[in-house]
PDB file of C-alpha atoms in Angstrom:
ATOM      1  CA  UNK A   1     -16.863  -2.028 -14.663  1.00  0.00           C
ATOM      2  CA  UNK A   2     -12.887  -1.948 -14.127  1.00  0.00           C
ATOM      3  CA  UNK A   3     -11.799  -4.765 -11.506  1.00  0.00           C
ATOM      4  CA  UNK A   4      -7.950  -3.569 -11.611  1.00  0.00           C
ATOM      5  CA  UNK A   5      -6.240  -4.730  -8.492  1.00  0.00           C
ATOM      6  CA  UNK A   6      -2.920  -2.814  -7.719  1.00  0.00           C
ATOM      7  CA  UNK A   7      -0.048  -3.425  -5.961  1.00  0.00           C
ATOM      8  CA  UNK A   8       2.557  -1.157  -5.522  1.00  0.00           C
ATOM      9  CA  UNK A   9       6.327  -1.843  -4.829  1.00  0.00           C
ATOM     10  CA  UNK A  10       8.614   0.071  -3.204  1.00  0.00           C
ATOM     11  CA  UNK A  11      12.234  -0.859  -2.129  1.00  0.00           C
ATOM     12  CA  UNK A  12      13.617  -0.978   1.644  1.00  0.00           C
ATOM     13  CA  UNK A  13      15.671   1.568   0.685  1.00  0.00           C
ATOM     14  CA  UNK A  14      12.967   4.712   0.436  1.00  0.00           C
ATOM     15  CA  UNK A  15      14.046   6.806   2.885  1.00  0.00           C
ATOM     16  CA  UNK A  16      17.820   6.239   2.191  1.00  0.00           C
ATOM     17  CA  UNK A  17      18.647  10.310   1.682  1.00  0.00           C
ATOM     18  CA  UNK A  18      16.470  11.234   4.602  1.00  0.00           C
ATOM     19  CA  UNK A  19      18.263  13.450   7.004  1.00  0.00           C
ATOM     20  CA  UNK A  20      16.511  12.485  10.415  1.00  0.00           C
ATOM     21  CA  UNK A  21      13.445  10.215  11.551  1.00  0.00           C
ATOM     22  CA  UNK A  22      11.137  13.185  11.244  1.00  0.00           C
ATOM     23  CA  UNK A  23      11.858  13.296   7.276  1.00  0.00           C
ATOM     24  CA  UNK A  24      11.559   9.966   6.834  1.00  0.00           C
ATOM     25  CA  UNK A  25       8.217   9.206   8.634  1.00  0.00           C
ATOM     26  CA  UNK A  26       6.869  12.061   6.533  1.00  0.00           C
ATOM     27  CA  UNK A  27       8.428  10.715   3.217  1.00  0.00           C
ATOM     28  CA  UNK A  28       6.728   7.206   4.089  1.00  0.00           C
ATOM     29  CA  UNK A  29       3.338   8.685   5.080  1.00  0.00           C
ATOM     30  CA  UNK A  30       3.194  10.287   1.331  1.00  0.00           C
ATOM     31  CA  UNK A  31       3.951   7.019  -0.150  1.00  0.00           C
ATOM     32  CA  UNK A  32       1.273   5.566   2.165  1.00  0.00           C
ATOM     33  CA  UNK A  33      -1.244   8.310   1.652  1.00  0.00           C
ATOM     34  CA  UNK A  34      -1.101   7.664  -2.534  1.00  0.00           C
ATOM     35  CA  UNK A  35      -1.658   3.981  -1.927  1.00  0.00           C
ATOM     36  CA  UNK A  36      -4.687   4.906   0.062  1.00  0.00           C
ATOM     37  CA  UNK A  37      -6.008   7.641  -2.451  1.00  0.00           C
ATOM     38  CA  UNK A  38      -5.466   5.284  -5.699  1.00  0.00           C
ATOM     39  CA  UNK A  39      -7.169   2.295  -3.475  1.00  0.00           C
ATOM     40  CA  UNK A  40      -3.895   0.208  -3.917  1.00  0.00           C
ATOM     41  CA  UNK A  41      -4.320  -3.621  -2.158  1.00  0.00           C
ATOM     42  CA  UNK A  42      -0.913  -3.913  -1.194  1.00  0.00           C
ATOM     43  CA  UNK A  43       2.173  -1.823  -0.439  1.00  0.00           C
ATOM     44  CA  UNK A  44       4.978  -4.321  -1.143  1.00  0.00           C
ATOM     45  CA  UNK A  45       8.332  -3.628   0.638  1.00  0.00           C
ATOM     46  CA  UNK A  46      10.801  -5.357  -1.591  1.00  0.00           C
ATOM     47  CA  UNK A  47      14.626  -5.848  -0.277  1.00  0.00           C
ATOM     48  CA  UNK A  48      17.433  -3.048  -1.267  1.00  0.00           C
ATOM     49  CA  UNK A  49      20.318  -4.007   0.981  1.00  0.00           C
ATOM     50  CA  UNK A  50      23.017  -2.205  -0.913  1.00  0.00           C
ATOM     51  CA  UNK A  51      20.551   1.003  -0.942  1.00  0.00           C
ATOM     52  CA  UNK A  52      19.455   0.778   2.763  1.00  0.00           C
ATOM     53  CA  UNK A  53      21.326   3.259   5.466  1.00  0.00           C
ATOM     54  CA  UNK A  54      20.393   4.672   8.474  1.00  0.00           C
ATOM     55  CA  UNK A  55      16.307   3.726   7.843  1.00  0.00           C
ATOM     56  CA  UNK A  56      16.003   0.031   6.370  1.00  0.00           C
ATOM     57  CA  UNK A  57      13.377  -2.650   5.435  1.00  0.00           C
ATOM     58  CA  UNK A  58      12.307  -3.361   9.175  1.00  0.00           C
ATOM     59  CA  UNK A  59      11.777   0.653  10.018  1.00  0.00           C
ATOM     60  CA  UNK A  60      10.068   0.892   6.242  1.00  0.00           C
ATOM     61  CA  UNK A  61       7.627  -1.604   6.753  1.00  0.00           C
ATOM     62  CA  UNK A  62       6.870  -0.533  10.668  1.00  0.00           C
ATOM     63  CA  UNK A  63       5.758   2.997   9.506  1.00  0.00           C
ATOM     64  CA  UNK A  64       3.633   1.910   6.692  1.00  0.00           C
ATOM     65  CA  UNK A  65       2.186  -0.816   8.350  1.00  0.00           C
ATOM     66  CA  UNK A  66       1.327   1.804  11.630  1.00  0.00           C
ATOM     67  CA  UNK A  67      -0.053   4.198   8.484  1.00  0.00           C
ATOM     68  CA  UNK A  68      -2.292   1.106   7.536  1.00  0.00           C
ATOM     69  CA  UNK A  69      -3.660   0.641  10.778  1.00  0.00           C
ATOM     70  CA  UNK A  70      -7.039   2.526  11.502  1.00  0.00           C
ATOM     71  CA  UNK A  71      -6.381   5.191  14.437  1.00  0.00           C
ATOM     72  CA  UNK A  72      -8.571   3.971  16.658  1.00  0.00           C
ATOM     73  CA  UNK A  73      -6.871   0.826  16.970  1.00  0.00           C
ATOM     74  CA  UNK A  74      -3.442   2.324  16.614  1.00  0.00           C
ATOM     75  CA  UNK A  75      -2.296   2.500  20.548  1.00  0.00           C
ATOM     76  CA  UNK A  76      -3.671  -1.101  21.125  1.00  0.00           C
ATOM     77  CA  UNK A  77      -1.671  -2.538  18.484  1.00  0.00           C
ATOM     78  CA  UNK A  78       1.254  -0.436  18.152  1.00  0.00           C
ATOM     79  CA  UNK A  79       2.199   1.029  21.974  1.00  0.00           C
ATOM     80  CA  UNK A  80       5.159   2.684  22.255  1.00  0.00           C
ATOM     81  CA  UNK A  81       8.166   1.932  19.530  1.00  0.00           C
ATOM     82  CA  UNK A  82      11.177   4.209  18.695  1.00  0.00           C
ATOM     83  CA  UNK A  83      10.223   3.822  15.189  1.00  0.00           C
ATOM     84  CA  UNK A  84       7.073   5.382  15.610  1.00  0.00           C
ATOM     85  CA  UNK A  85       8.700   8.512  17.456  1.00  0.00           C
ATOM     86  CA  UNK A  86       7.612  11.103  15.032  1.00  0.00           C
ATOM     87  CA  UNK A  87       3.917   9.776  13.193  1.00  0.00           C
ATOM     88  CA  UNK A  88       2.596  13.033  14.404  1.00  0.00           C
ATOM     89  CA  UNK A  89       3.839  14.159  11.167  1.00  0.00           C
ATOM     90  CA  UNK A  90       1.890  11.378   9.069  1.00  0.00           C
ATOM     91  CA  UNK A  91      -0.669  12.807   6.910  1.00  0.00           C
ATOM     92  CA  UNK A  92      -4.211  11.137   7.807  1.00  0.00           C
ATOM     93  CA  UNK A  93      -5.152   8.167   5.443  1.00  0.00           C
ATOM     94  CA  UNK A  94      -9.271   8.203   5.773  1.00  0.00           C
ATOM     95  CA  UNK A  95      -9.529   5.119   3.343  1.00  0.00           C
ATOM     96  CA  UNK A  96     -13.025   4.899   1.564  1.00  0.00           C
ATOM     97  CA  UNK A  97     -15.199   2.430   4.365  1.00  0.00           C
ATOM     98  CA  UNK A  98     -18.343   2.531   2.473  1.00  0.00           C
ATOM     99  CA  UNK A  99     -20.005  -0.963   2.043  1.00  0.00           C
ATOM    100  CA  UNK A 100     -22.893  -2.407   0.380  1.00  0.00           C
ATOM    101  CA  UNK A 101     -26.245  -0.866   0.908  1.00  0.00           C
ATOM    102  CA  UNK A 102     -25.007   1.787   3.170  1.00  0.00           C
ATOM    103  CA  UNK A 103     -22.969  -0.061   5.275  1.00  0.00           C
ATOM    104  CA  UNK A 104     -19.879   0.458   6.957  1.00  0.00           C
ATOM    105  CA  UNK A 105     -16.664  -1.934   6.859  1.00  0.00           C
ATOM    106  CA  UNK A 106     -14.275  -1.552   9.754  1.00  0.00           C
ATOM    107  CA  UNK A 107     -10.885  -2.903  10.860  1.00  0.00           C
ATOM    108  CA  UNK A 108     -11.427  -4.682  14.437  1.00  0.00           C
ATOM    109  CA  UNK A 109      -9.312  -6.639  16.878  1.00  0.00           C
ATOM    110  CA  UNK A 110     -10.544  -9.758  18.788  1.00  0.00           C
ATOM    111  CA  UNK A 111     -10.518  -8.700  22.568  1.00  0.00           C
ATOM    112  CA  UNK A 112     -11.831 -11.979  23.853  1.00  0.00           C
ATOM    113  CA  UNK A 113     -13.122 -15.399  22.636  1.00  0.00           C
ATOM    114  CA  UNK A 114     -16.232 -16.728  24.175  1.00  0.00           C
ATOM    115  CA  UNK A 115     -18.466 -19.562  23.457  1.00  0.00           C
ATOM    116  CA  UNK A 116     -20.810 -21.026  20.747  1.00  0.00           C
ATOM    117  CA  UNK A 117     -18.270 -18.820  18.485  1.00  0.00           C
ATOM    118  CA  UNK A 118     -19.174 -15.459  19.685  1.00  0.00           C
ATOM    119  CA  UNK A 119     -16.459 -12.768  20.211  1.00  0.00           C
ATOM    120  CA  UNK A 120     -15.791  -9.496  21.400  1.00  0.00           C
ATOM    121  CA  UNK A 121     -14.520  -6.877  18.615  1.00  0.00           C
ATOM    122  CA  UNK A 122     -12.751  -3.516  19.434  1.00  0.00           C
ATOM    123  CA  UNK A 123     -13.592  -1.868  15.815  1.00  0.00           C
ATOM    124  CA  UNK A 124     -13.560   1.787  16.733  1.00  0.00           C
ATOM    125  CA  UNK A 125     -17.372   2.100  18.090  1.00  0.00           C
ATOM    126  CA  UNK A 126     -17.635   3.248  21.837  1.00  0.00           C
ATOM    127  CA  UNK A 127     -17.017   0.041  23.411  1.00  0.00           C
ATOM    128  CA  UNK A 128     -15.978  -3.470  22.364  1.00  0.00           C
ATOM    129  CA  UNK A 129     -18.972  -5.594  20.839  1.00  0.00           C
ATOM    130  CA  UNK A 130     -20.095  -8.683  20.921  1.00  0.00           C
ATOM    131  CA  UNK A 131     -20.389 -10.615  17.298  1.00  0.00           C
ATOM    132  CA  UNK A 132     -21.001 -14.123  16.077  1.00  0.00           C
ATOM    133  CA  UNK A 133     -18.129 -15.489  13.964  1.00  0.00           C
ATOM    134  CA  UNK A 134     -19.234 -16.636  10.441  1.00  0.00           C
ATOM    135  CA  UNK A 135     -19.928 -20.704  10.251  1.00  0.00           C
ATOM    136  CA  UNK A 136     -16.806 -22.462  10.562  1.00  0.00           C
ATOM    137  CA  UNK A 137     -14.556 -19.623  11.376  1.00  0.00           C
ATOM    138  CA  UNK A 138     -12.654 -19.386  14.087  1.00  0.00           C
ATOM    139  CA  UNK A 139     -10.845 -16.414  15.847  1.00  0.00           C
ATOM    140  CA  UNK A 140      -8.139 -15.971  18.460  1.00  0.00           C
ATOM    141  CA  UNK A 141      -7.400 -12.961  20.944  1.00  0.00           C
ATOM    142  CA  UNK A 142      -5.400 -10.437  19.268  1.00  0.00           C
ATOM    143  CA  UNK A 143      -6.740 -11.242  15.785  1.00  0.00           C
ATOM    144  CA  UNK A 144      -7.537  -8.521  12.691  1.00  0.00           C
ATOM    145  CA  UNK A 145     -11.147  -9.060  11.886  1.00  0.00           C
ATOM    146  CA  UNK A 146     -13.137  -7.072   9.402  1.00  0.00           C
ATOM    147  CA  UNK A 147     -16.522  -5.985  10.445  1.00  0.00           C
ATOM    148  CA  UNK A 148     -19.402  -4.653   8.619  1.00  0.00           C
ATOM    149  CA  UNK A 149     -21.742  -2.098  10.429  1.00  0.00           C
ATOM    150  CA  UNK A 150     -24.996  -1.894   9.182  1.00  0.00           C
ATOM    151  CA  UNK A 151     -25.784   0.563  12.262  1.00  0.00           C
ATOM    152  CA  UNK A 152     -24.559   2.393  15.029  1.00  0.00           C
ATOM    153  CA  UNK A 153     -28.147   3.196  16.981  1.00  0.00           C
ATOM    154  CA  UNK A 154     -28.795   0.717  17.661  1.00  0.00           C
ATOM    155  CA  UNK A 155     -25.397  -1.219  16.572  1.00  0.00           C
ATOM    156  CA  UNK A 156     -25.994  -3.801  14.051  1.00  0.00           C
ATOM    157  CA  UNK A 157     -22.887  -5.307  12.986  1.00  0.00           C
ATOM    158  CA  UNK A 158     -21.175  -8.806  11.758  1.00  0.00           C
ATOM    159  CA  UNK A 159     -17.740 -10.337  11.033  1.00  0.00           C
ATOM    160  CA  UNK A 160     -17.818 -10.856   7.509  1.00  0.00           C
ATOM    161  CA  UNK A 161     -14.808 -12.435   5.175  1.00  0.00           C
ATOM    162  CA  UNK A 162     -12.146 -10.564   2.925  1.00  0.00           C
ATOM    163  CA  UNK A 163     -10.182  -7.474   3.659  1.00  0.00           C
ATOM    164  CA  UNK A 164     -10.866  -4.328   5.295  1.00  0.00           C
ATOM    165  CA  UNK A 165     -10.617  -0.927   3.694  1.00  0.00           C
ATOM    166  CA  UNK A 166      -7.241   0.625   2.666  1.00  0.00           C
ATOM    167  CA  UNK A 167      -4.070  -1.252   1.809  1.00  0.00           C
ATOM    168  CA  UNK A 168      -2.126  -4.108   3.326  1.00  0.00           C
ATOM    169  CA  UNK A 169       1.733  -4.229   3.933  1.00  0.00           C
ATOM    170  CA  UNK A 170       3.671  -7.051   2.885  1.00  0.00           C
ATOM    171  CA  UNK A 171       7.480  -7.879   2.596  1.00  0.00           C
ATOM    172  CA  UNK A 172       8.402  -9.540  -0.406  1.00  0.00           C
ATOM    173  CA  UNK A 173      10.919 -10.337  -2.852  1.00  0.00           C
ATOM    174  CA  UNK A 174      10.365  -8.738  -6.338  1.00  0.00           C
ATOM    175  CA  UNK A 175      10.111 -11.628  -8.135  1.00  0.00           C
ATOM    176  CA  UNK A 176       7.805 -13.373  -5.688  1.00  0.00           C
ATOM    177  CA  UNK A 177       5.579  -9.494  -5.899  1.00  0.00           C
ATOM    178  CA  UNK A 178       6.053 -10.013  -9.692  1.00  0.00           C
ATOM    179  CA  UNK A 179       4.738 -13.347 -10.133  1.00  0.00           C
ATOM    180  CA  UNK A 180       1.767 -12.960  -8.418  1.00  0.00           C
ATOM    181  CA  UNK A 181       0.691 -10.267 -10.503  1.00  0.00           C
ATOM    182  CA  UNK A 182      -0.563 -10.493 -14.104  1.00  0.00           C
ATOM    183  CA  UNK A 183       0.996  -7.155 -15.371  1.00  0.00           C
ATOM    184  CA  UNK A 184       4.393  -5.822 -13.661  1.00  0.00           C
ATOM    185  CA  UNK A 185       5.207  -2.378 -14.897  1.00  0.00           C
ATOM    186  CA  UNK A 186       8.637  -0.707 -14.099  1.00  0.00           C
ATOM    187  CA  UNK A 187       8.702   2.860 -13.334  1.00  0.00           C
ATOM    188  CA  UNK A 188      12.201   4.796 -14.424  1.00  0.00           C
ATOM    189  CA  UNK A 189      13.289   7.710 -16.624  1.00  0.00           C
ATOM    190  CA  UNK A 190      14.882   5.201 -18.948  1.00  0.00           C
ATOM    191  CA  UNK A 191      11.472   3.700 -19.733  1.00  0.00           C
ATOM    192  CA  UNK A 192       9.229   4.162 -22.720  1.00  0.00           C
ATOM    193  CA  UNK A 193       7.848   7.677 -22.408  1.00  0.00           C
ATOM    194  CA  UNK A 194       3.911   7.567 -21.500  1.00  0.00           C
ATOM    195  CA  UNK A 195       1.790   9.582 -23.766  1.00  0.00           C
ATOM    196  CA  UNK A 196      -1.864  10.491 -24.267  1.00  0.00           C
ATOM    197  CA  UNK A 197      -2.058   8.493 -27.725  1.00  0.00           C
ATOM    198  CA  UNK A 198      -0.429   5.456 -25.432  1.00  0.00           C
ATOM    199  CA  UNK A 199      -2.465   5.761 -22.551  1.00  0.00           C
ATOM    200  CA  UNK A 200      -5.567   4.450 -24.021  1.00  0.00           C
ATOM    201  CA  UNK A 201      -3.787   0.960 -24.968  1.00  0.00           C
ATOM    202  CA  UNK A 202      -2.261   0.749 -21.609  1.00  0.00           C
ATOM    203  CA  UNK A 203      -5.333   1.035 -19.871  1.00  0.00           C
ATOM    204  CA  UNK A 204      -6.684  -1.746 -21.809  1.00  0.00           C
ATOM    205  CA  UNK A 205      -3.811  -3.847 -21.040  1.00  0.00           C
ATOM    206  CA  UNK A 206      -4.068  -3.205 -17.115  1.00  0.00           C
ATOM    207  CA  UNK A 207      -7.777  -3.564 -16.956  1.00  0.00           C
ATOM    208  CA  UNK A 208      -9.699  -6.281 -15.028  1.00  0.00           C
ATOM    209  CA  UNK A 209      -5.842  -7.523 -14.489  1.00  0.00           C
ATOM    210  CA  UNK A 210      -3.729  -7.553 -10.753  1.00  0.00           C
ATOM    211  CA  UNK A 211      -1.192  -4.691 -11.780  1.00  0.00           C
ATOM    212  CA  UNK A 212       2.117  -4.455  -9.965  1.00  0.00           C
ATOM    213  CA  UNK A 213       3.694  -0.994 -10.077  1.00  0.00           C
ATOM    214  CA  UNK A 214       7.341  -0.977  -8.825  1.00  0.00           C
ATOM    215  CA  UNK A 215       9.389   2.558  -7.803  1.00  0.00           C
ATOM    216  CA  UNK A 216      12.932   2.663  -6.848  1.00  0.00           C
ATOM    217  CA  UNK A 217      14.704   4.984  -4.286  1.00  0.00           C
ATOM    218  CA  UNK A 218      16.140   8.377  -4.108  1.00  0.00           C
ATOM    219  CA  UNK A 219      19.324   8.401  -6.322  1.00  0.00           C
ATOM    220  CA  UNK A 220      19.166   4.739  -7.241  1.00  0.00           C
ATOM    221  CA  UNK A 221      16.649   4.090  -9.286  1.00  0.00           C
ATOM    222  CA  UNK A 222      15.072   0.208 -10.306  1.00  0.00           C
ATOM    223  CA  UNK A 223      17.786  -0.216 -12.950  1.00  0.00           C
ATOM    224  CA  UNK A 224      20.576   0.089 -10.246  1.00  0.00           C
ATOM    225  CA  UNK A 225      18.437  -1.788  -7.784  1.00  0.00           C
ATOM    226  CA  UNK A 226      17.930  -4.813 -10.066  1.00  0.00           C
ATOM    227  CA  UNK A 227      21.351  -4.850 -12.174  1.00  0.00           C
ATOM    228  CA  UNK A 228      19.360  -3.611 -15.257  1.00  0.00           C
ATOM    229  CA  UNK A 229      22.028  -1.512 -17.758  1.00  0.00           C
ATOM    230  CA  UNK A 230      19.977   1.828 -18.267  1.00  0.00           C
ATOM    231  CA  UNK A 231      20.893   1.844 -22.004  1.00  0.00           C
ATOM    232  CA  UNK A 232      19.407  -2.012 -22.193  1.00  0.00           C
ATOM    233  CA  UNK A 233      16.224  -1.096 -20.775  1.00  0.00           C
ATOM    234  CA  UNK A 234      13.118  -2.342 -22.952  1.00  0.00           C
ATOM    235  CA  UNK A 235      11.125   0.411 -24.378  1.00  0.00           C
ATOM    236  CA  UNK A 236       8.875  -1.482 -26.929  1.00  0.00           C
ATOM    237  CA  UNK A 237       5.504  -2.865 -25.042  1.00  0.00           C
ATOM    238  CA  UNK A 238       5.742  -6.692 -24.701  1.00  0.00           C
ATOM    239  CA  UNK A 239       9.301  -7.153 -24.648  1.00  0.00           C
ATOM    240  CA  UNK A 240      10.693  -8.724 -21.421  1.00  0.00           C
ATOM    241  CA  UNK A 241      14.147  -8.492 -19.749  1.00  0.00           C
ATOM    242  CA  UNK A 242      15.636 -10.538 -17.351  1.00  0.00           C
ATOM    243  CA  UNK A 243      13.806  -8.378 -14.780  1.00  0.00           C
ATOM    244  CA  UNK A 244      10.763 -10.122 -15.158  1.00  0.00           C
ATOM    245  CA  UNK A 245       8.752  -6.642 -15.737  1.00  0.00           C
ATOM    246  CA  UNK A 246       6.367  -6.647 -18.633  1.00  0.00           C
ATOM    247  CA  UNK A 247       6.940  -3.162 -19.278  1.00  0.00           C
ATOM    248  CA  UNK A 248       9.193  -0.290 -18.517  1.00  0.00           C
ATOM    249  CA  UNK A 249       7.521   2.914 -18.063  1.00  0.00           C
ATOM    250  CA  UNK A 250       9.001   6.839 -17.699  1.00  0.00           C
ATOM    251  CA  UNK A 251       5.611   8.616 -16.349  1.00  0.00           C
ATOM    252  CA  UNK A 252       7.515  11.860 -16.380  1.00  0.00           C
ATOM    253  CA  UNK A 253       8.757  12.181 -19.585  1.00  0.00           C
ATOM    254  CA  UNK A 254       9.298  16.012 -19.318  1.00  0.00           C
ATOM    255  CA  UNK A 255      11.002  15.738 -16.223  1.00  0.00           C
ATOM    256  CA  UNK A 256      12.175  18.988 -15.305  1.00  0.00           C
ATOM    257  CA  UNK A 257      13.905  18.025 -12.100  1.00  0.00           C
ATOM    258  CA  UNK A 258      17.100  16.136 -11.827  1.00  0.00           C
ATOM    259  CA  UNK A 259      15.949  13.438  -9.431  1.00  0.00           C
ATOM    260  CA  UNK A 260      11.791  12.801  -8.960  1.00  0.00           C
ATOM    261  CA  UNK A 261      11.223  11.805  -5.222  1.00  0.00           C
ATOM    262  CA  UNK A 262       9.617   8.163  -4.744  1.00  0.00           C
ATOM    263  CA  UNK A 263       6.643   9.771  -3.047  1.00  0.00           C
ATOM    264  CA  UNK A 264       6.404  12.339  -6.139  1.00  0.00           C
ATOM    265  CA  UNK A 265       7.001   9.516  -8.670  1.00  0.00           C
ATOM    266  CA  UNK A 266       4.027   7.247  -7.109  1.00  0.00           C
ATOM    267  CA  UNK A 267       1.491   9.962  -7.266  1.00  0.00           C
ATOM    268  CA  UNK A 268       2.364  10.881 -10.737  1.00  0.00           C
ATOM    269  CA  UNK A 269       2.634   7.352 -11.859  1.00  0.00           C
ATOM    270  CA  UNK A 270      -0.560   6.146 -10.068  1.00  0.00           C
ATOM    271  CA  UNK A 271      -3.019   8.696 -11.239  1.00  0.00           C
ATOM    272  CA  UNK A 272      -3.023   8.203 -15.163  1.00  0.00           C
ATOM    273  CA  UNK A 273      -2.856   4.205 -14.562  1.00  0.00           C
ATOM    274  CA  UNK A 274      -5.981   4.328 -12.383  1.00  0.00           C
ATOM    275  CA  UNK A 275      -8.357   6.627 -14.769  1.00  0.00           C
ATOM    276  CA  UNK A 276     -11.336   5.176 -15.814  1.00  0.00           C
ATOM    277  CA  UNK A 277     -13.217   5.122 -18.828  1.00  0.00           C
TER     278      UNK A 277
END
């Protein structure tokens, strides 16, 4: 079974060309939707201060974190914030919450800490439920936990270790994100064209690895962000440059539009990279 783990890397200048907050929010929603569909583990926002305009890294990270929050927790977690004024245009995320043996994994917030390792957790059921923490596990009020629900009537649930369904959002330098990955993939029209014949070898290289896939911003691709001469982007597999990536890929080799938007590139790229046998 393929156990590839996926980190999607996007710049803080991701919505630099958005005309207003509504458009910026919608673009971020499409990126978050792609991360959900293709089961990304993390959505990493790396700094591109030179490319930012009105909406920078804090705005981008806030909206993406809102997308990663289950609808039943959003009001409690976020309240009213100016960056979230247009969240009504976001598409639904709806990550796969199925757990083993027909159970369901849900994100929850600790609303009360009681004695003897018991806590009350809001995990989107009718009321907060009282649960016992795993041995040697501690929790504080407001902490996010993962809950495995095996039955709703009657309620049978327990707090478990590990992440909840969907992706997590992180703000990191691109070098740190690449250091945590086994394989780093840069996407650019200057990269090696992805072909049917080369897809098999590529999937074999990525299988069972932690893969970081990075994207540029509108009008400012990865070579510009990283200070790499487009003419010197390595196209041969295994040839590294100073950027730290293991390969540069052009996943739209017959690009018919002058510019491919980042949200379009994310869908286009993750589709072939996540194919199975």
